[in-house]
CSV table of C-alpha atoms and ligand atoms in Angstrom, one decimal:
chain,number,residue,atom,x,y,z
A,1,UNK,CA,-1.1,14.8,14.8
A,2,UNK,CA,-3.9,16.1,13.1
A,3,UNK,CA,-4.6,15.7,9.2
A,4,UNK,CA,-3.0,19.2,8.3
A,5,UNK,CA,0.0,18.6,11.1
A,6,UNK,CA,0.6,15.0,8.9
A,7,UNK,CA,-0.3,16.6,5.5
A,8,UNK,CA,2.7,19.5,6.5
A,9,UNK,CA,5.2,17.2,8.0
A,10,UNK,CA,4.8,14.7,5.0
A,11,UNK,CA,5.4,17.2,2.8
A,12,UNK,CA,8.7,17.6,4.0
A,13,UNK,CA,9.7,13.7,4.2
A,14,UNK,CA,8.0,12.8,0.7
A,15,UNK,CA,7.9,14.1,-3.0
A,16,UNK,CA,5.0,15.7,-3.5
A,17,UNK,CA,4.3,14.4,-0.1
A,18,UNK,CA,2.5,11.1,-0.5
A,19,UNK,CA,4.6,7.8,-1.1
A,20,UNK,CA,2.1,7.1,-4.1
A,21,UNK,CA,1.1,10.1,-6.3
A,22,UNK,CA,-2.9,9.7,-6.1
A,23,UNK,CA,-3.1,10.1,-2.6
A,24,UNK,CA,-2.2,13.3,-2.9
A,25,UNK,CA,-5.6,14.5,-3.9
A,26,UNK,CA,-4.1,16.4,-7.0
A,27,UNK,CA,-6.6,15.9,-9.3
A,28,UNK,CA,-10.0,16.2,-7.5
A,29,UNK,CA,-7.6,20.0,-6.3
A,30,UNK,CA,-8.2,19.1,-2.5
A,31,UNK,CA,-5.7,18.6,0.6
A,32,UNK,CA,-5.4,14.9,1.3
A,33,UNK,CA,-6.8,13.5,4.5
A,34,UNK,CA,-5.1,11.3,6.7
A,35,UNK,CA,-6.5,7.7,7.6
A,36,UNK,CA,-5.2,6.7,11.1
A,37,UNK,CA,-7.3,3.8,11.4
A,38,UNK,CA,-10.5,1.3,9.2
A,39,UNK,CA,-12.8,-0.8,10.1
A,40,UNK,CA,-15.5,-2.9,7.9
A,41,UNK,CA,-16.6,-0.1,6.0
A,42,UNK,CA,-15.7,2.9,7.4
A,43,UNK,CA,-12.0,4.4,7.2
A,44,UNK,CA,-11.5,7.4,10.4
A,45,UNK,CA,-8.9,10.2,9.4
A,46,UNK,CA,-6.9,12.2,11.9
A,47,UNK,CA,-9.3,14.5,12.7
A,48,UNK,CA,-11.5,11.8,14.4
A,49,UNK,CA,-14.0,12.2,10.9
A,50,UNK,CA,-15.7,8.8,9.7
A,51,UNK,CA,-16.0,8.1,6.3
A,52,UNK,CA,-17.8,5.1,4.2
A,53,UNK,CA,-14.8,3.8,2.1
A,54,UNK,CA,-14.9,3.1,-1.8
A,55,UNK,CA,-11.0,3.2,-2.2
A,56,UNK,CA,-10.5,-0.1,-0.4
A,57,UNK,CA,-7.1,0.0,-0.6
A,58,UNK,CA,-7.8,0.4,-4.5
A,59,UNK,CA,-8.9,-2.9,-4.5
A,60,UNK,CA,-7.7,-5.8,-2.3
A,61,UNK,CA,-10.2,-4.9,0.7
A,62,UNK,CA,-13.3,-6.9,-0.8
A,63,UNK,CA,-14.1,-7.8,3.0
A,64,UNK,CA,-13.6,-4.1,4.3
A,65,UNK,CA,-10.6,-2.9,6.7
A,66,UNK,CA,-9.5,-4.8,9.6
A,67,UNK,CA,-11.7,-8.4,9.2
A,68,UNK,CA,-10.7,-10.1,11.6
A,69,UNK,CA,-9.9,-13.5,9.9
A,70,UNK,CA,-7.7,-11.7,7.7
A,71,UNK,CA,-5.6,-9.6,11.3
A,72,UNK,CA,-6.0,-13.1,13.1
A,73,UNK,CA,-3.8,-14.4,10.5
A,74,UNK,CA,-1.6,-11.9,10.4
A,75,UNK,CA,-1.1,-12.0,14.2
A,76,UNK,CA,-0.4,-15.8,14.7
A,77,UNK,CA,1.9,-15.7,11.5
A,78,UNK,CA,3.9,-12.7,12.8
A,79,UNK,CA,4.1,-14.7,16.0
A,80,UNK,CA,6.1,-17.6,14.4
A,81,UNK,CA,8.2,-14.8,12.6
A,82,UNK,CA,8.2,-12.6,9.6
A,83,UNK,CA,10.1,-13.7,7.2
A,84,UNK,CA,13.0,-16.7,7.3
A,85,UNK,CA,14.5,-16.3,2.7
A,86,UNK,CA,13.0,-20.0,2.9
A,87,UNK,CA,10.4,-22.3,1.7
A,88,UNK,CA,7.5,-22.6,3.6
A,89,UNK,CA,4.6,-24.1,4.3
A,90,UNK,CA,2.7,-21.0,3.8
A,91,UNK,CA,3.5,-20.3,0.2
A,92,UNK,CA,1.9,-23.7,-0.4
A,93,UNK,CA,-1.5,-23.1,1.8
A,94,UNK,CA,-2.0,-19.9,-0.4
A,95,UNK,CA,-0.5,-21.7,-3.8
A,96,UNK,CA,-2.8,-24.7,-3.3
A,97,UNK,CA,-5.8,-22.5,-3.0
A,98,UNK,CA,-4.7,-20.0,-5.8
A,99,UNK,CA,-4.0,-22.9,-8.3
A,100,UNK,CA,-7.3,-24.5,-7.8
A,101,UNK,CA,-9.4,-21.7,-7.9
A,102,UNK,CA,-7.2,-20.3,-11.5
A,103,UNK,CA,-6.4,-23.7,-12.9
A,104,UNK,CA,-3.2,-21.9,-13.4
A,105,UNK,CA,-0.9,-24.7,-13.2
A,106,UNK,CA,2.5,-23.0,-11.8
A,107,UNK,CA,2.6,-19.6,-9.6
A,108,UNK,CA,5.4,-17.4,-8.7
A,109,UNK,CA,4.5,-14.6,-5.8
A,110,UNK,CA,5.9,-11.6,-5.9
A,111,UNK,CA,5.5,-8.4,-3.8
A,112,UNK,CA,3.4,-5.8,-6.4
A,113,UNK,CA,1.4,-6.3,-9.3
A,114,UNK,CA,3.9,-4.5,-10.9
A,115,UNK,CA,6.7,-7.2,-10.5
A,116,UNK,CA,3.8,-9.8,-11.7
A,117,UNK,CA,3.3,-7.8,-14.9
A,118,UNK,CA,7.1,-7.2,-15.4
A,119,UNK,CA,8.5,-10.4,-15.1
A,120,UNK,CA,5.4,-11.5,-17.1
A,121,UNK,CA,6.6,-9.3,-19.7
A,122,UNK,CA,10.0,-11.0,-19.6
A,123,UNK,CA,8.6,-14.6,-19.4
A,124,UNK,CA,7.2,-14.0,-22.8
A,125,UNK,CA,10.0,-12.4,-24.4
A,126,UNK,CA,12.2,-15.2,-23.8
A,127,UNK,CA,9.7,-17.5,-24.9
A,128,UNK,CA,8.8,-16.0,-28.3
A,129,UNK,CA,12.6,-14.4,-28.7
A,130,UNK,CA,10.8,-11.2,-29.8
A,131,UNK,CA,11.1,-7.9,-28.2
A,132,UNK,CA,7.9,-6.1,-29.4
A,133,UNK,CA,4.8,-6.0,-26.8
A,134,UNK,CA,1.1,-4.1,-27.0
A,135,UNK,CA,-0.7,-2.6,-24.2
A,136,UNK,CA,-3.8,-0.8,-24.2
A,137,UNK,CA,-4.5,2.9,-23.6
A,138,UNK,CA,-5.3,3.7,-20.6
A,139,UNK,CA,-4.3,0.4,-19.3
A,140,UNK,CA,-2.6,0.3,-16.0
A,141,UNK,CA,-0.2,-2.1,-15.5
A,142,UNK,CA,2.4,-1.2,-12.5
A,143,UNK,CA,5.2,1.1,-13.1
A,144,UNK,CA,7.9,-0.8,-14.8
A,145,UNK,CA,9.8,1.4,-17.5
A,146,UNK,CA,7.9,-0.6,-20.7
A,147,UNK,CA,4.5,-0.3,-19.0
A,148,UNK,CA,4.7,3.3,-18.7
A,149,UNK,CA,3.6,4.2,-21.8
A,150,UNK,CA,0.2,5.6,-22.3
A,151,UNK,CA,-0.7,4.5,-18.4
A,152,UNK,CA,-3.7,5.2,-16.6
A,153,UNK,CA,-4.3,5.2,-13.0
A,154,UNK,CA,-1.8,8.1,-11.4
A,155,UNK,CA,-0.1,8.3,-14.7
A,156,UNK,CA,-3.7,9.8,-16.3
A,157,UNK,CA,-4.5,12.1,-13.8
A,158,UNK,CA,-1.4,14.0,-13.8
A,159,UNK,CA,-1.0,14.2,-17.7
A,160,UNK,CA,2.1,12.0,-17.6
A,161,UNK,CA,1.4,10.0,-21.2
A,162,UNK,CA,5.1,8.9,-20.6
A,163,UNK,CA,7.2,9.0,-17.5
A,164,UNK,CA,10.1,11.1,-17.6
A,165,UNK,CA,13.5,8.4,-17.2
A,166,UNK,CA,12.1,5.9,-19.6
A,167,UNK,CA,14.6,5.6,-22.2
A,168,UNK,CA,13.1,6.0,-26.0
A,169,UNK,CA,14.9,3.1,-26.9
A,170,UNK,CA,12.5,0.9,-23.6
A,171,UNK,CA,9.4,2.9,-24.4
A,172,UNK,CA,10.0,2.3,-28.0
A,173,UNK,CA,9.0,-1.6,-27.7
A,174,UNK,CA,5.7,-0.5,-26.6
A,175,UNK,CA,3.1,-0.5,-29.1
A,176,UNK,CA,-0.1,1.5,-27.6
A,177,UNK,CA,-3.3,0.3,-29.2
A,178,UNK,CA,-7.3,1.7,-28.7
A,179,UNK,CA,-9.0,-0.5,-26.0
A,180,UNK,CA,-11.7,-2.3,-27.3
A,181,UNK,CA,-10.6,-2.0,-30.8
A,182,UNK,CA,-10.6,-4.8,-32.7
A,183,UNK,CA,-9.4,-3.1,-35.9
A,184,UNK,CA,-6.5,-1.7,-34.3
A,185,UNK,CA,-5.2,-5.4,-33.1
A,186,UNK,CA,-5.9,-6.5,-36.3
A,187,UNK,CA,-4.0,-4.2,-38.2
A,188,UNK,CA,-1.0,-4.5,-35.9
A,189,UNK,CA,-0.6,-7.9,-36.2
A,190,UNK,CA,-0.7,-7.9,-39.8
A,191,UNK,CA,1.7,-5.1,-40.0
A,192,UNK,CA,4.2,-6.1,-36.9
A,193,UNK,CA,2.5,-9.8,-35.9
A,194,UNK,CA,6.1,-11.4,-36.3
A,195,UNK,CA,7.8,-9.3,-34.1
A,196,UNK,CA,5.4,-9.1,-31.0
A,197,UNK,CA,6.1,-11.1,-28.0
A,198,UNK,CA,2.5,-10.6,-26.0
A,199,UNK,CA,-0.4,-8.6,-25.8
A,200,UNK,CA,-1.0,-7.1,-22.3
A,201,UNK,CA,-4.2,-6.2,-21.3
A,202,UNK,CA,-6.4,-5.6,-18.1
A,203,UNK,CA,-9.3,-8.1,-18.4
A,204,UNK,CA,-11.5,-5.6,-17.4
A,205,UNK,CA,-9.8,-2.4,-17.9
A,206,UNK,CA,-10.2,-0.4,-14.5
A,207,UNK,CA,-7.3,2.6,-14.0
A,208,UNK,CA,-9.5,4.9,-16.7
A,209,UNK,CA,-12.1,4.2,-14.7
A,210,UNK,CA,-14.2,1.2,-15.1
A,211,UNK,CA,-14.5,0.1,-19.3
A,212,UNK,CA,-16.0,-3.1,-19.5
A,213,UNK,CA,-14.7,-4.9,-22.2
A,214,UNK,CA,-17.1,-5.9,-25.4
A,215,UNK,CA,-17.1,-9.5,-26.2
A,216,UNK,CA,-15.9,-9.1,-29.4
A,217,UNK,CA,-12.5,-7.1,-28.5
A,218,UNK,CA,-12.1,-10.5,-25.3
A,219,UNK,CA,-12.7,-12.7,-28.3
A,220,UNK,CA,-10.3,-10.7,-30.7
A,221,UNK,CA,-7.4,-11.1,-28.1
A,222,UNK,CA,-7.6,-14.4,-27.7
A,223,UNK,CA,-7.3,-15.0,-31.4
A,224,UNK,CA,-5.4,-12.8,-32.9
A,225,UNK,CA,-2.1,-13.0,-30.8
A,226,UNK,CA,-2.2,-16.4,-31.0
A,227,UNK,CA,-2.1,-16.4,-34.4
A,228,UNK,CA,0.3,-15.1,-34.5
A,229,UNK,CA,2.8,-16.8,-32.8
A,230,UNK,CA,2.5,-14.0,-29.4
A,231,UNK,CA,1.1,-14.4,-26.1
A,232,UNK,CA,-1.6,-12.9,-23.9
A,233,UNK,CA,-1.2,-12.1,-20.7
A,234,UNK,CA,-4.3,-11.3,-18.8
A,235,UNK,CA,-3.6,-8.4,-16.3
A,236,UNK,CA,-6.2,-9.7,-13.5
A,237,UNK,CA,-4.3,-7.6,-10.6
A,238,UNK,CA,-7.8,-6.0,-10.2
A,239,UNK,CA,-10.0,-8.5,-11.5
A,240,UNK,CA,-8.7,-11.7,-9.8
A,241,UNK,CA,-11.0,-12.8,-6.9
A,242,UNK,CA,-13.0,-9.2,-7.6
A,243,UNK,CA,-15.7,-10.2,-10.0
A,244,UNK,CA,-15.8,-14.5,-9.0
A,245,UNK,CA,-13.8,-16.7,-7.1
A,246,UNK,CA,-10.6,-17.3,-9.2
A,247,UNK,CA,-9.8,-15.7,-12.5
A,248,UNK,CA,-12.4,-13.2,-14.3
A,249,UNK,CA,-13.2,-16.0,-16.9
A,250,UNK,CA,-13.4,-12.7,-19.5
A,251,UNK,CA,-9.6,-14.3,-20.8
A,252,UNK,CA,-10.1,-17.6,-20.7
A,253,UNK,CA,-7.4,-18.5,-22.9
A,254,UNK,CA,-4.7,-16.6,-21.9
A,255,UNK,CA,-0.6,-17.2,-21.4
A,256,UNK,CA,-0.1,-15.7,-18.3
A,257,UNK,CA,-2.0,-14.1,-15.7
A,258,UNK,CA,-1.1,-12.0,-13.1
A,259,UNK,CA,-2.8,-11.3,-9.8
A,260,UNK,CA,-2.2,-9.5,-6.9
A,261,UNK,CA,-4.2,-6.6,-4.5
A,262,UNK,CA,-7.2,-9.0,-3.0
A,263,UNK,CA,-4.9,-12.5,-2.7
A,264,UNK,CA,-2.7,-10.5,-0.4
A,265,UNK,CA,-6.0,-9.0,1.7
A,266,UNK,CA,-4.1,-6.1,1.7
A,267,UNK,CA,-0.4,-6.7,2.7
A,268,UNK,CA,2.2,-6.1,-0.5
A,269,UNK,CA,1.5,-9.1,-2.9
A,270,UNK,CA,1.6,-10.0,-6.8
A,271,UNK,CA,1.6,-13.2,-8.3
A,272,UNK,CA,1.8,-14.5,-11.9
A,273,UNK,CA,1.2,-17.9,-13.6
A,274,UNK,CA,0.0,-20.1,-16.6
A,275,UNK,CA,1.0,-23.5,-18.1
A,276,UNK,CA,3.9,-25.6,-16.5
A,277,UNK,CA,6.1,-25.7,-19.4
A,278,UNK,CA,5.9,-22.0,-19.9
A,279,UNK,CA,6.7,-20.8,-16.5
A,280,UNK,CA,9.5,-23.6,-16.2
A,281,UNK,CA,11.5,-20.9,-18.2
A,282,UNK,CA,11.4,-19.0,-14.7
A,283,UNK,CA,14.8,-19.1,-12.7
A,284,UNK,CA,15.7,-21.3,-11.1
A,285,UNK,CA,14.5,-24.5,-13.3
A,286,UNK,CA,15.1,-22.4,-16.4
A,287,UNK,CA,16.8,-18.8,-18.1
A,288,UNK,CA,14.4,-16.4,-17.3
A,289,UNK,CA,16.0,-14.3,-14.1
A,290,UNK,CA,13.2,-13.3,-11.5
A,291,UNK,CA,13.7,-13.1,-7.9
A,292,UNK,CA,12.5,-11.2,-4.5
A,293,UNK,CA,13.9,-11.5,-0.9
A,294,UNK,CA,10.5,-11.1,1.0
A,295,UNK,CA,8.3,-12.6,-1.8
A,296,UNK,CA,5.8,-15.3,-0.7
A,297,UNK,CA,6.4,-13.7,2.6
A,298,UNK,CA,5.0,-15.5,5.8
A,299,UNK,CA,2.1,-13.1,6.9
A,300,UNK,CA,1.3,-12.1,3.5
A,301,UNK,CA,1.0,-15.5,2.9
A,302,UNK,CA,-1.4,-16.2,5.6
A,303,UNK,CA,-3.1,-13.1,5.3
A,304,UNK,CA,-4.1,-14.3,1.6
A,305,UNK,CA,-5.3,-17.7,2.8
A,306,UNK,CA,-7.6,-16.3,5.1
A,307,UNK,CA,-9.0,-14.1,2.8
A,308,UNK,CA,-9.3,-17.1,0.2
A,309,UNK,CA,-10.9,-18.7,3.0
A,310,UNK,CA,-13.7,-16.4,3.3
A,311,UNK,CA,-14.3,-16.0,-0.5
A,312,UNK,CA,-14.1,-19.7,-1.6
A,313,UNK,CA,-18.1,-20.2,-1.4
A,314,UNK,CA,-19.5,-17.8,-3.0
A,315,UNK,CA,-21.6,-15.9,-0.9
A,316,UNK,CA,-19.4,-12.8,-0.5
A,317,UNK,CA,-19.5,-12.5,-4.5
A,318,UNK,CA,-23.3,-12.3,-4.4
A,319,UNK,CA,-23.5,-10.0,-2.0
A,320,UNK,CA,-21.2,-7.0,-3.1
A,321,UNK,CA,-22.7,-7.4,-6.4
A,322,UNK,CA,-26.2,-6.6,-4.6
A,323,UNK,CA,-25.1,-4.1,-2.7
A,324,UNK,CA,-23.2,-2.3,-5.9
A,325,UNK,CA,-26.2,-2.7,-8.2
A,326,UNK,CA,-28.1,-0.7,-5.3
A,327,UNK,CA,-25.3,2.0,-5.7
A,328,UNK,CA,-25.4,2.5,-9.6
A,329,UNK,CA,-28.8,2.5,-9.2
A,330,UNK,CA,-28.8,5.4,-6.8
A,331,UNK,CA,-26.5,7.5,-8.5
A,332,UNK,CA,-28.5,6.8,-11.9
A,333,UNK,CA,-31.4,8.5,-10.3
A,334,UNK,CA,-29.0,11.0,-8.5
A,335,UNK,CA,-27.9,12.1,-12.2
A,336,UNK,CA,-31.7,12.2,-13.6
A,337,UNK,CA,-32.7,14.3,-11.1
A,338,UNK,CA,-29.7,16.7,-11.6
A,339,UNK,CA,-30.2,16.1,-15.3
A,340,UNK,CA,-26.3,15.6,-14.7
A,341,UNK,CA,-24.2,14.9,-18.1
A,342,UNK,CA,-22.4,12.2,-16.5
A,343,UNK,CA,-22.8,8.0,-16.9
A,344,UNK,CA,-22.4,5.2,-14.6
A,345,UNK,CA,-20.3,2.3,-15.6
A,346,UNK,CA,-20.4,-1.6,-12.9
A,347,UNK,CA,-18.9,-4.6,-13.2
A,348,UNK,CA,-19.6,-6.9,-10.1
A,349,UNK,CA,-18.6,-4.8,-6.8
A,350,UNK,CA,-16.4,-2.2,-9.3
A,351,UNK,CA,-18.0,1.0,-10.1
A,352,UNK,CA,-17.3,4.3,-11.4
A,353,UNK,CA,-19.4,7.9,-12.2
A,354,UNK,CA,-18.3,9.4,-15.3
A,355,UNK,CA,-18.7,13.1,-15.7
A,356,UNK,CA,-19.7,12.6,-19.7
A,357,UNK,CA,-23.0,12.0,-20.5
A,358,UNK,CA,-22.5,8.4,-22.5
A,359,UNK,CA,-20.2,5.7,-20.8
A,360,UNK,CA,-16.7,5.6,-22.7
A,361,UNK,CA,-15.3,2.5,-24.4
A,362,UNK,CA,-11.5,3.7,-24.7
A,363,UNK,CA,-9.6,5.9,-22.7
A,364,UNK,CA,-9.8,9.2,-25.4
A,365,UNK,CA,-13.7,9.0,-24.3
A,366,UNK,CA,-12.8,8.9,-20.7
A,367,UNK,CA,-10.3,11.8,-21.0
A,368,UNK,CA,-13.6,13.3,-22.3
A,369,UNK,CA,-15.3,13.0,-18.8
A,370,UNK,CA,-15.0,16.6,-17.4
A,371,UNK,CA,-12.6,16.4,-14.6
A,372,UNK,CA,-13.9,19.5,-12.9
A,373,UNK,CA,-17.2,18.4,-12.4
A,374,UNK,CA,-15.7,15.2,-10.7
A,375,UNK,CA,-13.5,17.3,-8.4
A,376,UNK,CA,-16.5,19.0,-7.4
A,377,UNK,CA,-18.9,15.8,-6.8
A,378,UNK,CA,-15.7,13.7,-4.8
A,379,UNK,CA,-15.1,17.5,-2.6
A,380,UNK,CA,-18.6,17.5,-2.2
A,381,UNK,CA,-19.2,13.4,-1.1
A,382,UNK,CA,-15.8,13.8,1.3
A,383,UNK,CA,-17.9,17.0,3.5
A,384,UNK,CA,-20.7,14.1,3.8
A,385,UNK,CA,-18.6,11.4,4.7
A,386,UNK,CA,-18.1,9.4,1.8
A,387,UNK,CA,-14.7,8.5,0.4
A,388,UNK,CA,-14.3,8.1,-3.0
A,389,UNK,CA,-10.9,7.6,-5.2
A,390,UNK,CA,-9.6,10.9,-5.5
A,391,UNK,CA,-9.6,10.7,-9.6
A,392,UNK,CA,-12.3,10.7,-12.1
A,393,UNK,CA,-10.1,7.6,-13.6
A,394,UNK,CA,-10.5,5.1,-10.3
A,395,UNK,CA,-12.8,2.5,-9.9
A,396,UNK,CA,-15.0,2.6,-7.0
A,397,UNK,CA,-15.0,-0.6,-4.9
A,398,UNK,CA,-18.0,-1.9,-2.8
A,399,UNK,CA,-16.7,-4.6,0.1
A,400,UNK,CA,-18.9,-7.0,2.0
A,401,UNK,CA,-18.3,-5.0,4.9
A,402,UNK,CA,-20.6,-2.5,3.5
A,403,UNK,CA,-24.5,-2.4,4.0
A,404,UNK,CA,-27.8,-0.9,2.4
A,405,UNK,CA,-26.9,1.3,5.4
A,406,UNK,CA,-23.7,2.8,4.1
A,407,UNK,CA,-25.2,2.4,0.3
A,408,UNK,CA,-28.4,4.3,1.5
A,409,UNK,CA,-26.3,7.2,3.0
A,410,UNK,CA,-24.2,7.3,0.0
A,411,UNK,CA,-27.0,7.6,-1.9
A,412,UNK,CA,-28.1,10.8,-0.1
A,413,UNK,CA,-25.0,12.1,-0.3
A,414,UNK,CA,-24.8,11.3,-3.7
A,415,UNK,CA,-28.0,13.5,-4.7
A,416,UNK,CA,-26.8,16.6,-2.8
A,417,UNK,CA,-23.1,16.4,-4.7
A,418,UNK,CA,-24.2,16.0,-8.3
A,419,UNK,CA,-26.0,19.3,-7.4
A,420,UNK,CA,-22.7,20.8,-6.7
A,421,UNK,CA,-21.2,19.1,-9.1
A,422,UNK,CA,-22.9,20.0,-12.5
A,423,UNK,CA,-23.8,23.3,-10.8
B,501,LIG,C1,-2.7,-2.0,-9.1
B,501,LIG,C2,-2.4,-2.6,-10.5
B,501,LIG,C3,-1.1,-3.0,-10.9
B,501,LIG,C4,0.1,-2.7,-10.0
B,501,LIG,O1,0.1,-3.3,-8.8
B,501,LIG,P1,1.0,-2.7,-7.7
B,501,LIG,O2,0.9,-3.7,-6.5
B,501,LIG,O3,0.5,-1.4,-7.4
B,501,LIG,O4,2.4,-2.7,-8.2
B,501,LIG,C5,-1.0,-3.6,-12.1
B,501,LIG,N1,-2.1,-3.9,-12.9
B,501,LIG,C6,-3.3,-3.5,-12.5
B,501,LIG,C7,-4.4,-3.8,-13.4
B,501,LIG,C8,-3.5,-2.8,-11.3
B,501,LIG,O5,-4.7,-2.3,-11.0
């Protein structure tokens, strides 16, 4: 089959014919491509065309597609079987390794960051016995009916503020606060502090496209709830093992973190944690129900050790950061010379273009960014054989797999799009 024979039979099998909604290539107007295959940095669709890779799986492939510590792993664990609905020893390789690096002292793995973040949720409302919780706009946090409020990721690209089949009376326990506004937080809490169970909150917030977080909005979160008698939990589904090895360090102080897309090197993982006597309240030691037939699942399991492994010294972390600082450099000078309205926002190996001329703080600035423009640039980058996250609201991810080869071309690339682009 050939990308328009998949694209035509999927849409018959699938709604809107994708089994994720950004993969359909809605908002940058194009027909999705079909990947049949990756390797390091490259991903090959079914037309036999190479392209340099920044979705990375949107996000766990921080050592590029198929390394082959991570497929070793996977092999010899699918060997021994692929799931047994018992303990095993692999759940502690990749618990030991995950509770040293975080210094969270209890995990539970799950299968999606979304199941992290939900039963995160829950955690915290049976420990505080409130109801009430805050999220961010433009905060991604899985699709769970409470976290679909004011979403970004898929959700902000197809104008969905809310999710149709979220009852009012779910949604309505939502609070949906500025990011980065320390006002806002403030205010709430005075107004609503005793009824709050947690604040949620990416660490670095990265489905509007990359905002780095000011210090005083990190510092503001881990005060303020507190006070307050609510909890923090630090969504680090991106973050975790992306910008250092083990948690960002931007929450230091949070309740509960939750982790997943690089500790499962790209098999279905999520993972959430904090203090002992906190996630004792989890089932079975204590009320709180939570369960998953294939979670801590053998080859995921082994497939996040190895990639642990590989990341434990250091080196890896150094190295994308390099080779992303050379990419924001390049499309800097690819927007000069286009005299391009459009900014560049990095954090570590994350990266993202936005088609506004100042980088945004909040997701009303990013909604700012002209979409068009973007549509045009990531057409324009895909015909030169670079494959960028088909929304103006992704982050860009650089792996280790990359080069100043790959950077270099992208570079090119880059120049000729922002042409086409801006117009
Ligand atoms: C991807 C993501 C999730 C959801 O994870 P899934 O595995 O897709 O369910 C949650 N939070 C953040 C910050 C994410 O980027």
């Amino acid at each position: 089959m050939n990308n328009a024979e998949v694209r035509e039979a999927a849409a018959q099998l699938f709604p809107g014919g994708v089994n994720s909604p950004v993969r359909s290539f809605r908002s940058v107007g194009g027909a999705p491509v079909a990947i049949v295959r990756g390797e390091g940095p490259y991903v090959f669709d079914a037309d036999g065309k190479r392209y340099v890779d920044y979705i990375a799986a949107f996000g766990p492939l921080i050592l590029g597609h198929a390394n082959a510590a991570v497929v070793a792993a996977i092999e010899t664990a699918a060997r021994a079987g692929t799931a047994f609905g018992a303990l095993t020893p692999g759940e502690v390789e990749l618990g030991r390794r995950l509770t040293a690096a975080t210094g969270l002292e209890r995990v539970r793995f799950v299968n999606s960051g979304t199941e992290a973040t939900m039963t995160a949720i829950r955690l915290a409302r049976a420990a505080t016995g409130r109801d009430v919780i805050v999220k961010f706009d433009g905060c991604y946090h899985g699709h769970a009916d409470g976290l679909l409020v004011k979403a970004g990721s898929g959700v902000a690209t197809l104008g969905l503020s809310d999710s149709a089949g979220v009852p009012q009376a779910i949604a309505g326990l939502t609070a949906v606060l500025p990011y980065n506004d320390v006002e806002a937080l403030r205010t709430w809490f005075e107004e609503h502090g005793q009824e709050t169970a947690a604040v949620i909150v990416e660490s670095a917030a990265a489905n509007m496209g990359l905002v780095p977080p000011s210090e005083a909005f990190l510092a503001a979160l881990q005060l303020i709830p507190r006070e307050h008698g609510a909890l923090l939990i630090a969504d680090e589904v991106i973050t975790g093992f992306r910008l250092r090895y083990g948690l960002s360090e931007l929450l230091p102080r949070a309740d509960i973190s939750c982790l997943g897309k690089i500790i499962g090197a790209g098999l279905p993982v999520g993972a959430f944690g904090g203090r002992a006597e906190l996630m004792a309240l989890l089932a079975p030691s204590g009320p709180v129900y939570q369960a998953g037939t294939l979670s801590g699942n053998p080859l995921v399991m082994a497939a996040g050790a190895a990639m642990l492994d590989a990341l434990a010294d250091g080196t890896v972390y150094r190295r994308v950061e390099e080779l992303a600082r050379h990419l924001e450099d390049a499309l800097r000078a690819a927007i000069r010379r286009a005299e391009a309205p459009a900014s560049v926002t990095r954090m570590g190996s994350m990266v993202t273009l936005f088609f506004r001329p100042a980088p945004p703080v909040d997701y009303a600035q990013a909604r700012e960014s002209d979409t068009a423009a973007f549509a045009r640039f990531h057409r324009a980058m895909l015909e030169r054989g670079c494959m960028l996250p088909p929304s103006q609201f992704e982050t860009w991810f650089v792996s280790a797999a990359h080069s100043e080869a790959e950077i270099d071309a992208t570079a090119r690339a880059a120049h000729e799009a922002m042409r086409e682009a801006v117009l």
